[in-house]
Amino acid sequence: VSEQPPTLRSLADLRAVIDRLPGPDRDAAAKAAAREPTLTKPPHSLGRLEELSAWLATWQGRHPPTVQRIATWIFAGNHGVAARRVSAFPADVTAQMVANFEAGGAAVNQVCRAVGADLYVDAIDLEQPTADITTAPALSEAEFMAAVRRGEAATRAPVDLLCLGEMGIGNTTVAAALAHGVFGGDATAWTGPGTGLDDSGIARKAAVVATAVATHRAWADDPLELMRRLGGRELAAIAGAVLGARLRRIPVVLDGFICTMAVAPLVRLRDDVLDHCAFGHVSSEPGHRRILDLLGRRPILDLDMRLGEGSGAVLAAAVIKAAAACHAGMATFADAGVSNRGAE
Amino acid sequence: VSEQPPTLRSLADLRAVIDRLPGPDRDAAAKAAAREPTLTKPPHSLGRLEELSAWLATWQGRHPPTVQRIATWIFAGNHGVAARRVSAFPADVTAQMVANFEAGGAAVNQVCRAVGADLYVDAIDLEQPTADITTAPALSEAEFMAAVRRGEAATRAPVDLLCLGEMGIGNTTVAAALAHGVFGGDATAWTGPGTGLDDSGIARKAAVVATAVATHRAWADDPLELMRRLGGRELAAIAGAVLGARLRRIPVVLDGFICTMAVAPLVRLRDDVLDHCAFGHVSSEPGHRRILDLLGRRPILDLDMRLGEGSGAVLAAAVIKAAAACHAGMATFADAGVSNRGAE
């Protein structure tokens, strides 16, 4: 795949890119389906590992699929709404954690090292928080698209698998607002403790979420407008990375609630837009299980994690790597001289 | 820990070893508990990874815990009951798969390579299947204890984490018989498709399980006698490895239904006997979820796998490795200059 960078100057450009995204590679999928039953194991006994290797082939567009080069990108952004005391941590922590990623001291650094993934961090205009979404659009169209392009740019290096993560004090509030704005339901059902709010903090946060969605209710039927108005730079970048990866046939592993909400609105525009994405884990932030259920998607891991940073995505990449290794590396019944079933 | 090999000549010896197993290292556990809240993340945001690193410290008996050397041992055995058509594959497949492990062609070889684990295979007297458990004890006491010693011997090399797996055509039947014999319930509730029986095959297998347990019902209150009478060499070796690992402070990752049933009877003798073991995954073989529920233990992964070979255990070792890496390698709030919570 040699893909020129798409034009991404306006929401209309973004809509056009979504319309022309490539579909599954049915030839690679057929080859994976043909090889799987020849491998030395009972049929389907590797369970979801078999699904994951077929998914990899389908969206890498080649067979056998490979997972040698795993890139993890963390996008960071700051949020005006953080001033409304919606986080247990001060907004300064966004930049401090970016420094921690760069110095190798965060959880995701250790997980990347354990799994064998490269880590890249893109801190987007941290000194310029988004507007407070309870009173104004988070970003102008130009600001939003600039962040989308930052994400798209992260997909230009050839990798086998792209793990996405985020950092941004206040961004579970933003994710809850997007969920409530795009998918409806009650604001409280989408609002959780984030980094560790107590019950009164969660109630305050839910009120902020409800107010934000009410402020922008005139755009309730326009997912891209809601992404600009209720989102943030790191969420826009994640959306850009997911679309860029699809254009370049790079399967993606999404992380938790924020990462999922950065792209979930896109399914309103195109049903299959996230088919090249795996959901690495289900976060203990309660909105995440809810949105996964709505999307009809099952996470790979369920480990009560709720850290963000891409930590759950990278950990799931270890499972995906093993799935690819089994599919590509196992002996067939014929090669190994193992009797196949049917001896009864 | 410098531990002389325990005497393991008789069931009485085995009972004595179980009685004197070491308990948790409370000092290492306390150090893990003290370090965890200093790390640069919201409290408890790594979920089960935090539990796993504390568990590692507790049972390695050191802080910080490390997961550099992961050993995987697969024990293989043959079963006289296989002649009763309880498997979709012929008994020859046990030896053929051992050759496949040794040649590097099985699923577990690929998973070990992906995760960075060493693999060892011990095929125990494959040319000498156990007796048919529907009519006789599977093993004499001498045969049973010889297999226990094979497992114990596997724990003499110093490693950080031991993953256990098995291969043996007919051994889900044996595992179901042990479950039914030791934990009661209905034979059909413990009996599943194994390598791929159809419904009539499963019904035939459940009848075999019920008959086997009835044959040995006089020993229903003696878990060690049931392990000898209803088990098999690879299951006995797994029990020996679990006990040897406890003596040498090596945490263990168990695999699926057979691996779990090889040691679950021991909890009847001592409640905490499996506290140094993690349950790597829950198999789609239905008895496994049932026994995990009875033991009150939560698996690390749930990926619809049902292959055995230690494949689920080794995959879970990747999660445990990441957990240790986070606990040991993350920066503290003080070191990284990150503001801790409480800014409200």
mmCIF file of N, CA and C in Angstrom, chain A residues 86-88 172 191-198 202 205 284-286 306:
data_model
loop_
_atom_site.group_PDB
_atom_site.id
_atom_site.type_symbol
_atom_site.label_atom_id
_atom_site.label_comp_id
_atom_site.label_asym_id
_atom_site.label_seq_id
_atom_site.Cartn_x
_atom_site.Cartn_y
_atom_site.Cartn_z
ATOM 1 N N VAL A 86 -13.417 18.378 37.669
ATOM 2 C CA VAL A 86 -13.943 17.080 37.248
ATOM 3 C C VAL A 86 -12.898 15.975 37.369
ATOM 4 N N SER A 87 -11.693 16.285 37.861
ATOM 5 C CA SER A 87 -10.657 15.261 38.027
ATOM 6 C C SER A 87 -10.093 15.311 39.428
ATOM 7 N N ALA A 88 -9.600 14.163 39.880
ATOM 8 C CA ALA A 88 -8.934 14.098 41.181
ATOM 9 C C ALA A 88 -7.518 14.668 41.113
ATOM 10 N N THR A 172 -11.921 11.990 30.784
ATOM 11 C CA THR A 172 -13.088 11.095 30.934
ATOM 12 C C THR A 172 -14.383 11.901 30.928
ATOM 13 N N THR A 191 -20.912 8.510 33.264
ATOM 14 C CA THR A 191 -19.953 9.253 34.077
ATOM 15 C C THR A 191 -19.408 8.366 35.196
ATOM 16 N N GLY A 192 -18.084 8.279 35.306
ATOM 17 C CA GLY A 192 -17.466 7.437 36.330
ATOM 18 C C GLY A 192 -16.411 8.200 37.113
ATOM 19 N N PRO A 193 -15.653 7.490 37.941
ATOM 20 C CA PRO A 193 -14.689 8.152 38.821
ATOM 21 C C PRO A 193 -13.438 8.675 38.119
ATOM 22 N N GLY A 194 -13.189 8.242 36.869
ATOM 23 C CA GLY A 194 -11.976 8.709 36.197
ATOM 24 C C GLY A 194 -10.756 8.362 37.024
ATOM 25 N N THR A 195 -9.930 9.357 37.311
ATOM 26 C CA THR A 195 -8.707 9.106 38.087
ATOM 27 C C THR A 195 -8.984 8.866 39.566
ATOM 28 N N GLY A 196 -10.257 8.981 39.991
ATOM 29 C CA GLY A 196 -10.528 8.646 41.385
ATOM 30 C C GLY A 196 -11.437 9.614 42.131
ATOM 31 N N LEU A 197 -12.448 10.157 41.458
ATOM 32 C CA LEU A 197 -13.410 11.021 42.149
ATOM 33 C C LEU A 197 -14.231 10.218 43.152
ATOM 34 N N ASP A 198 -14.668 10.894 44.217
ATOM 35 C CA ASP A 198 -15.622 10.263 45.140
ATOM 36 C C ASP A 198 -17.047 10.509 44.610
ATOM 37 N N ILE A 202 -18.323 12.655 41.389
ATOM 38 C CA ILE A 202 -18.948 12.037 40.205
ATOM 39 C C ILE A 202 -20.267 12.736 39.883
ATOM 40 N N LYS A 205 -19.466 15.917 38.228
ATOM 41 C CA LYS A 205 -18.988 15.647 36.865
ATOM 42 C C LYS A 205 -20.158 15.317 35.938
ATOM 43 N N SER A 284 -12.273 -0.427 33.851
ATOM 44 C CA SER A 284 -13.238 -0.405 34.951
ATOM 45 C C SER A 284 -13.961 0.940 35.029
ATOM 46 N N GLU A 285 -13.584 1.903 34.206
ATOM 47 C CA GLU A 285 -14.397 3.121 34.062
ATOM 48 C C GLU A 285 -15.726 2.678 33.430
ATOM 49 N N PRO A 286 -16.850 2.887 34.129
ATOM 50 C CA PRO A 286 -18.073 2.156 33.753
ATOM 51 C C PRO A 286 -18.604 2.445 32.344
ATOM 52 N N ARG A 306 -7.751 0.911 34.527
ATOM 53 C CA ARG A 306 -8.403 2.168 34.145
ATOM 54 C C ARG A 306 -7.374 3.289 34.171
#
